[in-house]
C-alpha atoms as an extended CHARMM CRD file, in Angstrom:
* protein
*
       104  EXT
         1         1  MET       CA            -17.1880000000       15.1390000000        2.8210000000  PROA      1               0.0000000000
         2         2  ALA       CA            -13.7080000000       14.9850000000        4.3690000000  PROA      2               0.0000000000
         3         3  THR       CA            -10.7230000000       15.2630000000        2.0680000000  PROA      3               0.0000000000
         4         4  ILE       CA             -7.7310000000       12.9690000000        2.1440000000  PROA      4               0.0000000000
         5         5  THR       CA             -5.7180000000       15.5990000000        4.0140000000  PROA      5               0.0000000000
         6         6  GLU       CA             -8.4170000000       15.9970000000        6.6530000000  PROA      6               0.0000000000
         7         7  LYS       CA             -8.6690000000       12.2400000000        7.1150000000  PROA      7               0.0000000000
         8         8  ALA       CA             -4.8890000000       11.8880000000        7.4430000000  PROA      8               0.0000000000
         9         9  SER       CA             -4.7660000000       14.5620000000       10.1420000000  PROA      9               0.0000000000
        10        10  ARG       CA             -7.3470000000       12.6380000000       12.1730000000  PROA      10              0.0000000000
        11        11  MET       CA             -5.4470000000        9.3510000000       12.0160000000  PROA      11              0.0000000000
        12        12  HSD       CA             -4.4700000000        7.7160000000       15.2630000000  PROA      12              0.0000000000
        13        13  ASN       CA             -1.3970000000        5.6050000000       15.8710000000  PROA      13              0.0000000000
        14        14  PRO       CA             -2.2850000000        2.3440000000       14.0920000000  PROA      14              0.0000000000
        15        15  ALA       CA             -0.4970000000       -0.8440000000       15.0480000000  PROA      15              0.0000000000
        16        16  HSD       CA              2.0990000000       -2.2050000000       12.6680000000  PROA      16              0.0000000000
        17        17  PRO       CA              0.6180000000       -5.3000000000       10.9860000000  PROA      17              0.0000000000
        18        18  GLY       CA              3.4660000000       -7.3170000000       12.4800000000  PROA      18              0.0000000000
        19        19  GLU       CA              2.1750000000       -6.4770000000       15.9480000000  PROA      19              0.0000000000
        20        20  ILE       CA             -1.2830000000       -7.7390000000       14.9270000000  PROA      20              0.0000000000
        21        21  LEU       CA              0.3040000000      -10.8790000000       13.5100000000  PROA      21              0.0000000000
        22        22  ARG       CA              2.1740000000      -11.5010000000       16.7530000000  PROA      22              0.0000000000
        23        23  GLU       CA             -0.5790000000      -10.6170000000       19.2310000000  PROA      23              0.0000000000
        24        24  MET       CA             -3.6900000000      -11.9080000000       17.4450000000  PROA      24              0.0000000000
        25        25  TYR       CA             -2.3460000000      -14.8890000000       15.5250000000  PROA      25              0.0000000000
        26        26  LEU       CA              1.0250000000      -16.2300000000       16.6410000000  PROA      26              0.0000000000
        27        27  LYS       CA              0.6500000000      -15.9060000000       20.4260000000  PROA      27              0.0000000000
        28        28  PRO       CA             -2.9450000000      -17.1810000000       20.7360000000  PROA      28              0.0000000000
        29        29  LEU       CA             -2.2050000000      -20.1100000000       18.4090000000  PROA      29              0.0000000000
        30        30  ASN       CA              1.1050000000      -20.8020000000       20.1700000000  PROA      30              0.0000000000
        31        31  ILE       CA              3.0040000000      -20.5530000000       16.8760000000  PROA      31              0.0000000000
        32        32  THR       CA              6.6670000000      -19.5660000000       16.9480000000  PROA      32              0.0000000000
        33        33  VAL       CA              8.2950000000      -17.2510000000       14.4400000000  PROA      33              0.0000000000
        34        34  THR       CA             10.2430000000      -20.2490000000       13.1470000000  PROA      34              0.0000000000
        35        35  GLN       CA              7.0620000000      -22.2910000000       12.6460000000  PROA      35              0.0000000000
        36        36  ALA       CA              5.3440000000      -19.3740000000       10.9250000000  PROA      36              0.0000000000
        37        37  ALA       CA              8.3220000000      -18.7940000000        8.6350000000  PROA      37              0.0000000000
        38        38  LYS       CA              8.3890000000      -22.4430000000        7.6230000000  PROA      38              0.0000000000
        39        39  ALA       CA              4.6240000000      -22.4560000000        6.9360000000  PROA      39              0.0000000000
        40        40  LEU       CA              4.8510000000      -19.1970000000        4.9650000000  PROA      40              0.0000000000
        41        41  GLY       CA              7.8570000000      -20.3500000000        2.9380000000  PROA      41              0.0000000000
        42        42  VAL       CA             10.0750000000      -17.4550000000        3.9850000000  PROA      42              0.0000000000
        43        43  SER       CA             13.0610000000      -17.0110000000        6.2660000000  PROA      43              0.0000000000
        44        44  ARG       CA             12.7560000000      -16.7790000000       10.0250000000  PROA      44              0.0000000000
        45        45  LYS       CA             14.6330000000      -13.4830000000        9.8190000000  PROA      45              0.0000000000
        46        46  HSD       CA             11.9730000000      -12.0350000000        7.5150000000  PROA      46              0.0000000000
        47        47  VAL       CA              9.0440000000      -13.0150000000        9.7580000000  PROA      47              0.0000000000
        48        48  SER       CA             10.9380000000      -11.7320000000       12.7890000000  PROA      48              0.0000000000
        49        49  ALA       CA             11.4860000000       -8.3760000000       11.0620000000  PROA      49              0.0000000000
        50        50  ILE       CA              7.7550000000       -8.0940000000       10.3100000000  PROA      50              0.0000000000
        51        51  VAL       CA              6.6750000000       -9.1570000000       13.7980000000  PROA      51              0.0000000000
        52        52  ASN       CA              9.0470000000       -6.6230000000       15.3400000000  PROA      52              0.0000000000
        53        53  GLY       CA              7.8990000000       -3.7820000000       13.0560000000  PROA      53              0.0000000000
        54        54  ARG       CA             11.1550000000       -3.5170000000       11.1190000000  PROA      54              0.0000000000
        55        55  ALA       CA              9.7860000000       -4.7530000000        7.7790000000  PROA      55              0.0000000000
        56        56  PRO       CA              6.5040000000       -4.0950000000        5.9900000000  PROA      56              0.0000000000
        57        57  VAL       CA              3.8960000000       -6.6280000000        4.9650000000  PROA      57              0.0000000000
        58        58  THR       CA              4.2980000000       -6.6890000000        1.1830000000  PROA      58              0.0000000000
        59        59  PRO       CA              1.5030000000       -7.7970000000       -1.1700000000  PROA      59              0.0000000000
        60        60  ASP       CA              3.2900000000      -11.1430000000       -1.5610000000  PROA      60              0.0000000000
        61        61  MET       CA              3.4450000000      -11.5960000000        2.2090000000  PROA      61              0.0000000000
        62        62  ALA       CA             -0.1980000000      -10.5150000000        2.4970000000  PROA      62              0.0000000000
        63        63  LEU       CA             -1.1620000000      -13.3760000000        0.1830000000  PROA      63              0.0000000000
        64        64  ARG       CA              0.9150000000      -15.8110000000        2.2220000000  PROA      64              0.0000000000
        65        65  LEU       CA             -0.5530000000      -14.6130000000        5.5420000000  PROA      65              0.0000000000
        66        66  ALA       CA             -4.0830000000      -14.7400000000        4.1560000000  PROA      66              0.0000000000
        67        67  SER       CA             -3.5880000000      -18.3450000000        3.0480000000  PROA      67              0.0000000000
        68        68  ALA       CA             -1.9550000000      -19.4190000000        6.3050000000  PROA      68              0.0000000000
        69        69  PHE       CA             -4.3910000000      -17.7130000000        8.6860000000  PROA      69              0.0000000000
        70        70  ALA       CA             -7.6620000000      -17.9100000000        6.7060000000  PROA      70              0.0000000000
        71        71  THR       CA             -7.9320000000      -14.1430000000        6.2580000000  PROA      71              0.0000000000
        72        72  GLU       CA             -8.0900000000      -11.8910000000        3.2190000000  PROA      72              0.0000000000
        73        73  PRO       CA             -4.9160000000      -10.3720000000        1.7320000000  PROA      73              0.0000000000
        74        74  GLU       CA             -6.6310000000       -6.9650000000        1.7470000000  PROA      74              0.0000000000
        75        75  LEU       CA             -6.6610000000       -7.0830000000        5.5470000000  PROA      75              0.0000000000
        76        76  TRP       CA             -2.8610000000       -7.1790000000        5.6900000000  PROA      76              0.0000000000
        77        77  VAL       CA             -2.3170000000       -4.7200000000        2.8270000000  PROA      77              0.0000000000
        78        78  ASN       CA             -4.7830000000       -2.2300000000        4.3280000000  PROA      78              0.0000000000
        79        79  MET       CA             -3.1800000000       -2.4520000000        7.7810000000  PROA      79              0.0000000000
        80        80  GLN       CA              0.2250000000       -1.7910000000        6.2250000000  PROA      80              0.0000000000
        81        81  ALA       CA             -1.1250000000        1.1210000000        4.1770000000  PROA      81              0.0000000000
        82        82  GLN       CA             -2.7340000000        2.6970000000        7.2600000000  PROA      82              0.0000000000
        83        83  TYR       CA              0.4870000000        2.2830000000        9.2250000000  PROA      83              0.0000000000
        84        84  ASP       CA              2.6090000000        3.7090000000        6.3880000000  PROA      84              0.0000000000
        85        85  LEU       CA              0.2930000000        6.6720000000        5.8990000000  PROA      85              0.0000000000
        86        86  TRP       CA              0.3330000000        7.4400000000        9.6130000000  PROA      86              0.0000000000
        87        87  ALA       CA              4.1520000000        7.2020000000        9.7260000000  PROA      87              0.0000000000
        88        88  VAL       CA              4.5350000000        9.5680000000        6.7570000000  PROA      88              0.0000000000
        89        89  SER       CA              1.9920000000       12.0050000000        8.2130000000  PROA      89              0.0000000000
        90        90  ARG       CA              4.2620000000       12.3790000000       11.2600000000  PROA      90              0.0000000000
        91        91  GLN       CA              7.0560000000       13.7940000000        9.0830000000  PROA      91              0.0000000000
        92        92  ALA       CA              7.3890000000       17.3120000000        7.7000000000  PROA      92              0.0000000000
        93        93  ARG       CA              5.1840000000       17.8980000000        4.6860000000  PROA      93              0.0000000000
        94        94  PRO       CA              7.0360000000       18.2540000000        1.3720000000  PROA      94              0.0000000000
        95        95  LYS       CA              6.6780000000       21.4770000000       -0.5800000000  PROA      95              0.0000000000
        96        96  VAL       CA              4.2980000000       20.8610000000       -3.4610000000  PROA      96              0.0000000000
        97        97  LYS       CA              2.4800000000       23.0970000000       -5.9260000000  PROA      97              0.0000000000
        98        98  VAL       CA             -1.2940000000       23.1850000000       -5.4110000000  PROA      98              0.0000000000
        99        99  LEU       CA             -3.0530000000       21.9530000000       -8.5430000000  PROA      99              0.0000000000
       100       100  VAL       CA             -6.6360000000       21.9360000000       -7.2470000000  PROA      100             0.0000000000
       101       101  LYS       CA             -8.1570000000       24.2530000000       -4.6910000000  PROA      101             0.0000000000
       102       102  LYS       CA            -10.5830000000       23.0110000000       -2.0340000000  PROA      102             0.0000000000
       103       103  ALA       CA            -14.2570000000       23.6190000000       -2.6650000000  PROA      103             0.0000000000
       104       104  ALA       CA            -15.9380000000       25.9790000000       -0.1870000000  PROA      104             0.0000000000
């Protein structure tokens, strides 16, 4: 069984959920950022930041996106978590004390 560390090292470059929102929902449905913002009940600036990868999809936004696009909120939260984990794995590892050793 692979450990969390082993899984993280095998991660690829996942798309930011905003890119998925733009390419798989907004563009095909011909929905503008302004229209999406109005439907979601948030500012245009906020949707633009998500779509352009400058802001994360929060749990609140995941619920809004799920309602608007007939998806599940877990889809959006999981995409954001995968993206965040990948981004952090690209940085230098912090120094931590080992509390549990790997089984042989």
